[in-house]
PDB file of C-alpha atoms and ligand atoms in Angstrom:
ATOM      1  CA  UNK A   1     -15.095  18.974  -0.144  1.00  0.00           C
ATOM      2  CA  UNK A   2     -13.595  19.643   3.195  1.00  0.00           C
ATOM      3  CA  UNK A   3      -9.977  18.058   4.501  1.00  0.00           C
ATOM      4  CA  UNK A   4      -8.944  17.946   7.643  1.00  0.00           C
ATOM      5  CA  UNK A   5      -5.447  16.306   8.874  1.00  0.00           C
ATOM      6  CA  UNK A   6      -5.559  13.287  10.993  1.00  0.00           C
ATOM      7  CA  UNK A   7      -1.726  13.255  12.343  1.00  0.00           C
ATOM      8  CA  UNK A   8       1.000  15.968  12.336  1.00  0.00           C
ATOM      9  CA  UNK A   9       3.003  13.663   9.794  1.00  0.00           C
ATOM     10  CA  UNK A  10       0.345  12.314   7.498  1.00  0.00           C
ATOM     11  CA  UNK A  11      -3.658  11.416   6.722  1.00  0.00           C
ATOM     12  CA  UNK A  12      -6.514  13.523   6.306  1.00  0.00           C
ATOM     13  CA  UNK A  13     -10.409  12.837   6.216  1.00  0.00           C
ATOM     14  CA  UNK A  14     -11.915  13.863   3.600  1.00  0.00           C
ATOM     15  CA  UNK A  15     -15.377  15.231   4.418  1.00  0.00           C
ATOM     16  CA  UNK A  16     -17.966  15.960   1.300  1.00  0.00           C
ATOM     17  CA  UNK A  17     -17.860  13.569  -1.130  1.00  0.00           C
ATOM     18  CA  UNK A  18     -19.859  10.587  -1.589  1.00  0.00           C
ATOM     19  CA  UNK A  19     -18.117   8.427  -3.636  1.00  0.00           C
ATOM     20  CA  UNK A  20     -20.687   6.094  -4.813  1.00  0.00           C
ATOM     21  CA  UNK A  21     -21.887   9.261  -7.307  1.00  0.00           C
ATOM     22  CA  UNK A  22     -19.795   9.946  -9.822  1.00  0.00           C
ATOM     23  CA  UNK A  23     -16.285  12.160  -9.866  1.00  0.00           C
ATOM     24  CA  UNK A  24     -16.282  15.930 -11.694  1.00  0.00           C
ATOM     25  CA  UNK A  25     -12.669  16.209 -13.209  1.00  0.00           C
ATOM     26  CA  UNK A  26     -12.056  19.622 -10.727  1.00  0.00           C
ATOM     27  CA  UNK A  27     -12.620  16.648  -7.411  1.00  0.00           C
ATOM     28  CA  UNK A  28     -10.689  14.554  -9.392  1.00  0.00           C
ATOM     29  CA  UNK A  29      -7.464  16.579  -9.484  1.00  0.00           C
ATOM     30  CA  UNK A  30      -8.216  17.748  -6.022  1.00  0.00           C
ATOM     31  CA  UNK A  31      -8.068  14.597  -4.727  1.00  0.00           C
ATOM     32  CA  UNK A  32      -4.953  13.411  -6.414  1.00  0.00           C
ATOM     33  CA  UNK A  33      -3.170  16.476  -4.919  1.00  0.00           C
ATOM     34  CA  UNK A  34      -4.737  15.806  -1.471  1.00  0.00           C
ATOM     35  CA  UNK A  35      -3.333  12.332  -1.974  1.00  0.00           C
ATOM     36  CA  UNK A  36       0.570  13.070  -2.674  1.00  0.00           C
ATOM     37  CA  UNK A  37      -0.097  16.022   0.008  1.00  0.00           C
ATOM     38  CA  UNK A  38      -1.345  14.102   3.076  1.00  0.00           C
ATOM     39  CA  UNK A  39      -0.066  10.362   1.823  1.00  0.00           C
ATOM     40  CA  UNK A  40      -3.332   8.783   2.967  1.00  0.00           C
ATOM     41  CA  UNK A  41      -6.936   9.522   3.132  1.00  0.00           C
ATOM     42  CA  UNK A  42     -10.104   8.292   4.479  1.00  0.00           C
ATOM     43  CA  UNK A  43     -13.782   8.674   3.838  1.00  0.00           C
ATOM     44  CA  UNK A  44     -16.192   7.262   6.067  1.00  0.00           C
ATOM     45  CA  UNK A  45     -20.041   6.107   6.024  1.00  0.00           C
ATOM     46  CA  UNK A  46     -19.552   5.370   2.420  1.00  0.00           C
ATOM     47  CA  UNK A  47     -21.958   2.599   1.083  1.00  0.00           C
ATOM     48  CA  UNK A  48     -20.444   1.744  -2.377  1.00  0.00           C
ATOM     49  CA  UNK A  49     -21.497  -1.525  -4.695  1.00  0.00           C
ATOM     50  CA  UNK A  50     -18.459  -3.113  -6.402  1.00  0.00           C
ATOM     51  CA  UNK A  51     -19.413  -1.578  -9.575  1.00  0.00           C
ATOM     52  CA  UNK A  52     -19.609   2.145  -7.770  1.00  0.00           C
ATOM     53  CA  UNK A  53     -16.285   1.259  -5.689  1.00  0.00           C
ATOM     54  CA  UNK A  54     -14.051   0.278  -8.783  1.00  0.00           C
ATOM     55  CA  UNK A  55     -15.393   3.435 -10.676  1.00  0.00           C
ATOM     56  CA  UNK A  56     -15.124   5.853  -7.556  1.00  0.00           C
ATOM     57  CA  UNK A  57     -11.303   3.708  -7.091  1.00  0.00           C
ATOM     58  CA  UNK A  58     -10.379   5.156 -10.515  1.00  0.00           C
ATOM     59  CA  UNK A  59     -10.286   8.813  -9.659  1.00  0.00           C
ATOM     60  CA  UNK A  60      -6.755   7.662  -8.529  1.00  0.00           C
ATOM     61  CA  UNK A  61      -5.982   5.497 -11.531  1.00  0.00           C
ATOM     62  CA  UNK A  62      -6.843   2.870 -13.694  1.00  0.00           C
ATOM     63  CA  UNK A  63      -7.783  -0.092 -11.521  1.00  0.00           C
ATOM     64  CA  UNK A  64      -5.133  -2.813 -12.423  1.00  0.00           C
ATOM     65  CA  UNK A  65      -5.325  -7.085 -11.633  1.00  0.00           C
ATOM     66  CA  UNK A  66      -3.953  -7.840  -8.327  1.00  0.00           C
ATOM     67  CA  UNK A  67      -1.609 -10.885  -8.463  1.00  0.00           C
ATOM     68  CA  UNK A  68      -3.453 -13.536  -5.631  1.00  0.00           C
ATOM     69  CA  UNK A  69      -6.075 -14.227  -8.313  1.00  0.00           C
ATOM     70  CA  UNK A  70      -7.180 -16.772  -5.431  1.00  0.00           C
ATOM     71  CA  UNK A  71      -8.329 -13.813  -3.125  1.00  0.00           C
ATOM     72  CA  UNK A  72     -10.384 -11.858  -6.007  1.00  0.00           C
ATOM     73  CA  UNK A  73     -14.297 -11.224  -5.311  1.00  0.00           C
ATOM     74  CA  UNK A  74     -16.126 -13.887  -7.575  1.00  0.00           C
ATOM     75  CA  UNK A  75     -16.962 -12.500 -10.778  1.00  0.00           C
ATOM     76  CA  UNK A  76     -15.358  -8.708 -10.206  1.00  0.00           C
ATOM     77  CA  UNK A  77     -12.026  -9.691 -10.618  1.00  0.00           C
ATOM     78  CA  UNK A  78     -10.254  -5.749 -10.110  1.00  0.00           C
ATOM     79  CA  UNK A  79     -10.942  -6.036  -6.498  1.00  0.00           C
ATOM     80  CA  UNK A  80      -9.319  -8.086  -4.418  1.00  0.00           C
ATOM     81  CA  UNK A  81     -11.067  -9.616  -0.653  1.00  0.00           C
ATOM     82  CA  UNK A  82      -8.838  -9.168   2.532  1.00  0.00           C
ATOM     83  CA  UNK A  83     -10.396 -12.008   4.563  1.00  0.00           C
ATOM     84  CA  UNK A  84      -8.880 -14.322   7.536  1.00  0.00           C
ATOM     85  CA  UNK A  85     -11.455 -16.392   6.719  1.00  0.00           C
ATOM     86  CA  UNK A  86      -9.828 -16.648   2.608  1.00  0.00           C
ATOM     87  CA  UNK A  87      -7.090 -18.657   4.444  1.00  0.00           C
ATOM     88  CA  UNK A  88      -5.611 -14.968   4.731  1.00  0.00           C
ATOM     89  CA  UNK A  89      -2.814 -14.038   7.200  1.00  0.00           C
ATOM     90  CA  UNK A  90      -2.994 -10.543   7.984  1.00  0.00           C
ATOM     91  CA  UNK A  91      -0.025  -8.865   6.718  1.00  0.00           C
ATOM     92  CA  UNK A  92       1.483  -7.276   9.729  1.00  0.00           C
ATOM     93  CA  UNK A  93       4.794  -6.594   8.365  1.00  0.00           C
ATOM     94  CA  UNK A  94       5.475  -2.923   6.982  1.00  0.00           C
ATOM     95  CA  UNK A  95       5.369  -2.734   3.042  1.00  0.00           C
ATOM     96  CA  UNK A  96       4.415  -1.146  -0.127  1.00  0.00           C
ATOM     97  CA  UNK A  97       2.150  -3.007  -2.350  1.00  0.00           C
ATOM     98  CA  UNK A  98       3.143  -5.226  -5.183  1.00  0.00           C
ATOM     99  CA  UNK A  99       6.487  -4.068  -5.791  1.00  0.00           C
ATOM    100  CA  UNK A 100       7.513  -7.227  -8.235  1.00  0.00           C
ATOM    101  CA  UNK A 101       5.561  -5.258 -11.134  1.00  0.00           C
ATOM    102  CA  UNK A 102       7.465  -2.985 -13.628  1.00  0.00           C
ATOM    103  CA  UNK A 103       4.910  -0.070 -12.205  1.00  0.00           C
ATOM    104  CA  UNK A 104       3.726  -0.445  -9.231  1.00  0.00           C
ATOM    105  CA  UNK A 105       0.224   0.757  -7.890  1.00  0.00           C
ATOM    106  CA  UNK A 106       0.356   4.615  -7.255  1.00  0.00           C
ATOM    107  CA  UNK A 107      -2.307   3.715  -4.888  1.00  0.00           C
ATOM    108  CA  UNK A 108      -3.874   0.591  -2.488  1.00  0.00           C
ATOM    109  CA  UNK A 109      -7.654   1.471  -1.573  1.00  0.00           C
ATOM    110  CA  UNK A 110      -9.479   0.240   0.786  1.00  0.00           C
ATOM    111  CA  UNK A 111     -13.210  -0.325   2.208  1.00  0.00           C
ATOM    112  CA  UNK A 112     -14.152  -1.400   4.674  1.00  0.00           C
ATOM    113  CA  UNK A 113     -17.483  -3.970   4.522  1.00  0.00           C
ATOM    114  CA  UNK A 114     -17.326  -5.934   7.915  1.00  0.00           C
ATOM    115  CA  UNK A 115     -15.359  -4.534  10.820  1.00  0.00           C
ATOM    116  CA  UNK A 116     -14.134  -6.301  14.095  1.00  0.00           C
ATOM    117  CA  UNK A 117     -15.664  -4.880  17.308  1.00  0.00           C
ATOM    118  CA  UNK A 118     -11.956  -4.407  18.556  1.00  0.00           C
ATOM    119  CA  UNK A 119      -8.525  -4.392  16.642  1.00  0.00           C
ATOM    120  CA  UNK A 120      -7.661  -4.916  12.862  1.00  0.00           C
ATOM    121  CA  UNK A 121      -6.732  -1.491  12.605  1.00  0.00           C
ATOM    122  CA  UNK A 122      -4.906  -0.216   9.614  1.00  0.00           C
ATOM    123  CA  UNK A 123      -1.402   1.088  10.403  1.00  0.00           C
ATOM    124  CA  UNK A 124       0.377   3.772   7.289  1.00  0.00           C
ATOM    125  CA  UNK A 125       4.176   5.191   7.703  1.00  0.00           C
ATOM    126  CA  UNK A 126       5.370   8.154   6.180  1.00  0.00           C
ATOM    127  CA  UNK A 127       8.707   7.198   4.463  1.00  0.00           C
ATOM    128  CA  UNK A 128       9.084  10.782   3.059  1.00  0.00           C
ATOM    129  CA  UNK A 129       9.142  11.598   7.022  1.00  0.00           C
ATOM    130  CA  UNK A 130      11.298   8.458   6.832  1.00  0.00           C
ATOM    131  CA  UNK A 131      13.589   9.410   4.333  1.00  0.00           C
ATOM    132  CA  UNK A 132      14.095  13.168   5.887  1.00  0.00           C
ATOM    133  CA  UNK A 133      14.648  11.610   9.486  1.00  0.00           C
ATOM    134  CA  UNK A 134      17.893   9.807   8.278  1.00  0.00           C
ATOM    135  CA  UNK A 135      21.599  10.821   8.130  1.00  0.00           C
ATOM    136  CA  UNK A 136      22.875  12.690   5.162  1.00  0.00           C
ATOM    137  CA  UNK A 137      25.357   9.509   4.300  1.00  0.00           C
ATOM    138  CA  UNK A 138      22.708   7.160   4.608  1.00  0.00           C
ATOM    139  CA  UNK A 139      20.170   8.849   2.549  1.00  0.00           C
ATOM    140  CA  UNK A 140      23.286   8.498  -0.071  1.00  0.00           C
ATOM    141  CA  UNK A 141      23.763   4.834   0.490  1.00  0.00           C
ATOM    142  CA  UNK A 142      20.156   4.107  -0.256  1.00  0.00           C
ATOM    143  CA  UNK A 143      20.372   6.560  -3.148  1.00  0.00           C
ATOM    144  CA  UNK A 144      22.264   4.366  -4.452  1.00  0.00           C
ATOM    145  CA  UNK A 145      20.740   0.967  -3.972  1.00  0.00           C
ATOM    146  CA  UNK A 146      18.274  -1.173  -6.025  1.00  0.00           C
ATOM    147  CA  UNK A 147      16.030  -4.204  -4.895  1.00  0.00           C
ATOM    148  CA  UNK A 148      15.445  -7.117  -6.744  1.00  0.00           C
ATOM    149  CA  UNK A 149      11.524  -7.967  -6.480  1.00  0.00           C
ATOM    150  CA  UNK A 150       9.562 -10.953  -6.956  1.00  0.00           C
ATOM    151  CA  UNK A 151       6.113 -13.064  -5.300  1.00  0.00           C
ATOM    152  CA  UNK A 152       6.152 -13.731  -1.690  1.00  0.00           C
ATOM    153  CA  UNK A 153       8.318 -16.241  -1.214  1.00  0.00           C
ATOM    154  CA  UNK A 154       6.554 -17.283   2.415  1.00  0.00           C
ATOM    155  CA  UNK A 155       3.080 -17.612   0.488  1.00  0.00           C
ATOM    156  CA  UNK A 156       2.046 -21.909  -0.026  1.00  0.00           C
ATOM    157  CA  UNK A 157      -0.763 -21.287  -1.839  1.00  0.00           C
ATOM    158  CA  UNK A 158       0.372 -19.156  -5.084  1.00  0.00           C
ATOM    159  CA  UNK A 159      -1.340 -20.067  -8.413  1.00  0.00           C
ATOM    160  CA  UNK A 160       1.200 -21.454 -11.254  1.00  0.00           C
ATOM    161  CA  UNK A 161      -0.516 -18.937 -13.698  1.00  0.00           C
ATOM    162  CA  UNK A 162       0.165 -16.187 -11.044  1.00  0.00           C
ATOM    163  CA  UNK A 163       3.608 -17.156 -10.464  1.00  0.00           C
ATOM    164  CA  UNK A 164       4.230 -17.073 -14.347  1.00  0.00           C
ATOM    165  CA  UNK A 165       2.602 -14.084 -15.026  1.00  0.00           C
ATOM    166  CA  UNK A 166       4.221 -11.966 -12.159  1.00  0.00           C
ATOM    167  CA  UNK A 167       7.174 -13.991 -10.733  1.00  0.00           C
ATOM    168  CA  UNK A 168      10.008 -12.160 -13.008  1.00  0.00           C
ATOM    169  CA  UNK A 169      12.528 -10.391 -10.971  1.00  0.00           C
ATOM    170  CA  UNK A 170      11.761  -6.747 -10.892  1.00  0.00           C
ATOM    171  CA  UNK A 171      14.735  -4.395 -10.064  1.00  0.00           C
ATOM    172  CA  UNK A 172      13.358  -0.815  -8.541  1.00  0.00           C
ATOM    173  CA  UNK A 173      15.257   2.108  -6.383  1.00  0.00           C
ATOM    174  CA  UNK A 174      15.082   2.281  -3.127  1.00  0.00           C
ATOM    175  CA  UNK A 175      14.682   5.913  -2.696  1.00  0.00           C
ATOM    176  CA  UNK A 176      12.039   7.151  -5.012  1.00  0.00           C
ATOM    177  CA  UNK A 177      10.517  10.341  -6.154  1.00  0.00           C
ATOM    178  CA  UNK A 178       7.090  11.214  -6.452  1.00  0.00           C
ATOM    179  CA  UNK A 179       5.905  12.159  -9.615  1.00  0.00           C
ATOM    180  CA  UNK A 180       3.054  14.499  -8.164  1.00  0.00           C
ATOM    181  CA  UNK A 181       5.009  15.695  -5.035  1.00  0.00           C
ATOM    182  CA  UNK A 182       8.380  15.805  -6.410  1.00  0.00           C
ATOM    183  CA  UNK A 183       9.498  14.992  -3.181  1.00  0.00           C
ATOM    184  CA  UNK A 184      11.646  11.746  -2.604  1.00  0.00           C
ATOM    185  CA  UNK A 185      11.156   8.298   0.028  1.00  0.00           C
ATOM    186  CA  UNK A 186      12.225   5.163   1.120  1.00  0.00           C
ATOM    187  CA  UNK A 187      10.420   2.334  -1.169  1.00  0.00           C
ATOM    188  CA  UNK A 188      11.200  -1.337  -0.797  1.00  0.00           C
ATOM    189  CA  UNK A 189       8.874  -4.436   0.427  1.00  0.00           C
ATOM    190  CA  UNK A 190      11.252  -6.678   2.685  1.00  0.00           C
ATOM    191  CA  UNK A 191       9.282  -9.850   1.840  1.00  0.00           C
ATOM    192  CA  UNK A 192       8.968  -9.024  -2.273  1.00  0.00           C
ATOM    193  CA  UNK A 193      13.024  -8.025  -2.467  1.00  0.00           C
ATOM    194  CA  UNK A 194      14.477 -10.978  -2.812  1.00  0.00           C
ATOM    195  CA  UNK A 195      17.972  -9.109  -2.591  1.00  0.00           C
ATOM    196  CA  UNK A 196      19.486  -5.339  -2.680  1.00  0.00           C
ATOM    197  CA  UNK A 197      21.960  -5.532  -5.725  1.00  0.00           C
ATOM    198  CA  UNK A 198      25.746  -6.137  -4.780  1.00  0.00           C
ATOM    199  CA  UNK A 199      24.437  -7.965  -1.462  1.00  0.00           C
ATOM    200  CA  UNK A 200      23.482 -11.378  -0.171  1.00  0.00           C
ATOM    201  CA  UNK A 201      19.910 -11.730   0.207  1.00  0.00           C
ATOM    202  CA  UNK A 202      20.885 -12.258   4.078  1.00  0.00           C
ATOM    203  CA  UNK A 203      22.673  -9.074   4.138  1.00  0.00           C
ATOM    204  CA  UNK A 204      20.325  -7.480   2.255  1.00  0.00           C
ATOM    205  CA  UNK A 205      17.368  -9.273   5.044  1.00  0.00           C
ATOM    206  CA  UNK A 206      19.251  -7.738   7.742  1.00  0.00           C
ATOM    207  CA  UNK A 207      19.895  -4.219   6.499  1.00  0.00           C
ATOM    208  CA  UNK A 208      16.064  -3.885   5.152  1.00  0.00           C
ATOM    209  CA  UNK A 209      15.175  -5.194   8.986  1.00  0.00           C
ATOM    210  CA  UNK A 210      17.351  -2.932  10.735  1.00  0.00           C
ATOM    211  CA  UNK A 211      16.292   0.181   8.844  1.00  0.00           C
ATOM    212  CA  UNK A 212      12.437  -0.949   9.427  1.00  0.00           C
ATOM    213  CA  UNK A 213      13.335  -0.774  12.716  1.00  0.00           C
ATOM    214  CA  UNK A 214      14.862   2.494  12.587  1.00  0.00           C
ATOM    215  CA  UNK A 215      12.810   4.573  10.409  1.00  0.00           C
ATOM    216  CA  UNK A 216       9.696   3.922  11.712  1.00  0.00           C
ATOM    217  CA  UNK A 217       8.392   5.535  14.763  1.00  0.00           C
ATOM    218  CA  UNK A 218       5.224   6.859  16.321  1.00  0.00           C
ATOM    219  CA  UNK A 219       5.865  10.644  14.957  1.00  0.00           C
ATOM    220  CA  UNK A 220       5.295   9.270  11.418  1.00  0.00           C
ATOM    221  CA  UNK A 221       2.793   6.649  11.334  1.00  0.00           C
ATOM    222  CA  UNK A 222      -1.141   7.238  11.087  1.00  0.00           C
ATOM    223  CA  UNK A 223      -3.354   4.504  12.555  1.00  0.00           C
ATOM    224  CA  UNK A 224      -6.903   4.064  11.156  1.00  0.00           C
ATOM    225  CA  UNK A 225      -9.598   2.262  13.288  1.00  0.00           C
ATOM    226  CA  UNK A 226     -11.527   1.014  10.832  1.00  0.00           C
ATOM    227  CA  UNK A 227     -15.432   1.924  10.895  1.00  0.00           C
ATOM    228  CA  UNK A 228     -17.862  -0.053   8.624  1.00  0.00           C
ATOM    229  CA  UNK A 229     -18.038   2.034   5.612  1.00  0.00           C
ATOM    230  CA  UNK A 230     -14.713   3.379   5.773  1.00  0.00           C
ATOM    231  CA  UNK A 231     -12.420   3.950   2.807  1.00  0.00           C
ATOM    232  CA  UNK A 232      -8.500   4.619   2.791  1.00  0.00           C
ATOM    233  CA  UNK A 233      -6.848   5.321   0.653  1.00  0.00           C
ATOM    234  CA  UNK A 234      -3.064   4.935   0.897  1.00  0.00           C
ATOM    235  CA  UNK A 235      -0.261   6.628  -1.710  1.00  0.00           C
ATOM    236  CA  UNK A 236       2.516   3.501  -2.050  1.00  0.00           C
ATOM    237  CA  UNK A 237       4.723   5.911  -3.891  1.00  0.00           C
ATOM    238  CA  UNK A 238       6.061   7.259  -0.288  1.00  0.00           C
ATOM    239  CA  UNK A 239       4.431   5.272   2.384  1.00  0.00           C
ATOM    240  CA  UNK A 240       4.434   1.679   4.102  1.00  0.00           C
ATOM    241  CA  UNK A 241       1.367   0.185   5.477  1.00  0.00           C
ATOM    242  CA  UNK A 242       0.937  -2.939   7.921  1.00  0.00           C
ATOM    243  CA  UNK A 243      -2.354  -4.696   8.790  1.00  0.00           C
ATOM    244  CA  UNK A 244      -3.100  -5.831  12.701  1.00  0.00           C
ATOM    245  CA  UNK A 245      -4.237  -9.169  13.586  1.00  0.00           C
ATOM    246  CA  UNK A 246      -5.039  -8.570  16.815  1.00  0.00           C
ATOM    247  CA  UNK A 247      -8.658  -9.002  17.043  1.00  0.00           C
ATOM    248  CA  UNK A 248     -11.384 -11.974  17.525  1.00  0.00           C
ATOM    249  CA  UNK A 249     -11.007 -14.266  14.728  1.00  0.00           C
ATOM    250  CA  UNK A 250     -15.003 -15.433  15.529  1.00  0.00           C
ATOM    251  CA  UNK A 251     -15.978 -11.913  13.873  1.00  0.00           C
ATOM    252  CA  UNK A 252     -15.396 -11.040  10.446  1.00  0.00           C
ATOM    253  CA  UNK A 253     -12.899  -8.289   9.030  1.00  0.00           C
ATOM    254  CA  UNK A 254     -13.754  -8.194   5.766  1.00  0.00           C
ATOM    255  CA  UNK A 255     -11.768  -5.212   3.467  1.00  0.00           C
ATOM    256  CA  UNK A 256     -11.994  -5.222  -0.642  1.00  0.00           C
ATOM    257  CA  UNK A 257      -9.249  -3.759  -1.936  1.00  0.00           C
ATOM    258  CA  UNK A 258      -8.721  -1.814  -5.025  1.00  0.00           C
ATOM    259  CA  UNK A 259      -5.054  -0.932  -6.378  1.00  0.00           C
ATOM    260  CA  UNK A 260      -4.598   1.301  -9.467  1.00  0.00           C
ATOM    261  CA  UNK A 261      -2.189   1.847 -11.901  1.00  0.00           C
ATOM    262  CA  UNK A 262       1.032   3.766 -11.041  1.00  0.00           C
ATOM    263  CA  UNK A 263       4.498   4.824 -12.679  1.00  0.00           C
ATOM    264  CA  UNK A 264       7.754   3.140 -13.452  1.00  0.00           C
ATOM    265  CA  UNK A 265       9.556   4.026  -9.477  1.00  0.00           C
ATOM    266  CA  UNK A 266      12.860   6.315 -10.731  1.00  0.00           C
ATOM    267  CA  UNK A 267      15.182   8.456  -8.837  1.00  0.00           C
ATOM    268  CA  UNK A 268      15.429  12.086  -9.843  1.00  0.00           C
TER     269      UNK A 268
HETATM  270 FE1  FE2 B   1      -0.544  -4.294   1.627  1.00  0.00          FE
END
């Protein structure tokens, strides 16, 4: 196995390992490591069946149900199909996955099965490069904060059974430490926070705007170009990720998506 850094701030390709064979426990734990270490990694010319995928995907963690039971491949219900053609919006606001859940996926993974000749790139922030980059008194103000998390409210076509099973409000920090790294970044998901405690959720809409705005720059975001047969996986636990839509909706961009289990997000 042979990593190599993508960007000064975060990513690294991970050459030597096909994943569609199956893990030793030393890999294993080397990957995890390379994971809280370089925040997101990619594989490419992988060629993986759902079956190998899902077992490969759980190197990082048990694979766990992802909540828009609408978008899961028929019949394999742990992975999930990122699809325009799904009725799909690409999500092109920065976030962390599925932060209404009591823990949160340690990790979103990603392959990639049908690839746009242009665009639809996968974007991945560093908010541990985030988190460092801001003043000393605001690092204490967020410190000291806590969203309130629930379902997308801008999403029409949520399942009642979805809504019931993963609609509760979900209160998590929004500085968080990483239980591998030990090191500490920004976590909250401005469409999934339905307020920061103590604030309006227009205040709280405002200030989670503004400090998108601010925290993330060029120096800490990797951007993967997605090749058929990619995969990528990204560490939630201290980065945001944004999809682009800016490619020909005629072709297909078609991504499954595995997310496994993660921790309880605490401050320490
Ligand atoms: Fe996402």
């Amino acid at each position: 196995m042979k990593i190599t850094p993508l960007h000064p701030s975060l990513g690294a390709e991970v050459a030597g390992v096909d994943l569609g064979t199956s893990i030793d426990e030393t890999t294993r734990q080397a990957l995890e490591r390379a994971l809280a270490d370089h925040l997101a990694l990619v594989f490419h010319d992988q060629s993986l069946t759902p079956a190998q995928y899902l077992a490969a995907a759980a190197a990082f963690g048990p694979p766990m149900e992802q909540h828009y039971s609408q978008h899961h491949m028929p019949d394999v219900s742990l992975i999930g199909l990122i699809w325009h053609r799904n009725g799909q919006r690409p999500a092109e606001r920065w976030h962390t996955d599925h932060t209404n859940r009591e823990r949160p996926p340690a990790a979103t993974i990603l392959y990639g099965v049908e690839i746009p000749s242009a665009g639809g790139g996968t974007s991945v922030a560093s908010m541990r490069a985030a988190y460092l980059a801001l003043s000393e008194d605001e690092r204490r103000r967020l410190e000291s904060l806590t969203t309130v998390n629930s379902l997308d409210e801008d999403h029409t076509d949520t399942r009642q059974e979805d809504r019931d099973k993963y609609g509760k409000p979900i209160e998590h920090p929004m500085v968080r430490t990483h239980p591998v790294h030990g090191s500490r970044a920004v976590y909250f998901h401005i469409t999934k926070a339905r307020q920061i405690s103590g604030m309006t959720p227009e205040a709280s809409k405002v200030y989670m705007a503004d400090l998108l705005d601010r925290m993330i720059r060029p120096e800490i975001v990797y951007h993967h170009a997605w090749r058929k047969g990619d995969v990528l996986v990204i560490d939630n636990r201290a980065t945001m990720h944004r999809a682009h839509g800016d490619y020909d909706r005629s072709q297909s961009r078609v991504l499954w998506r595995i997310i496994v289990e993660g921790d309880r997000p605490r401050l320490v």
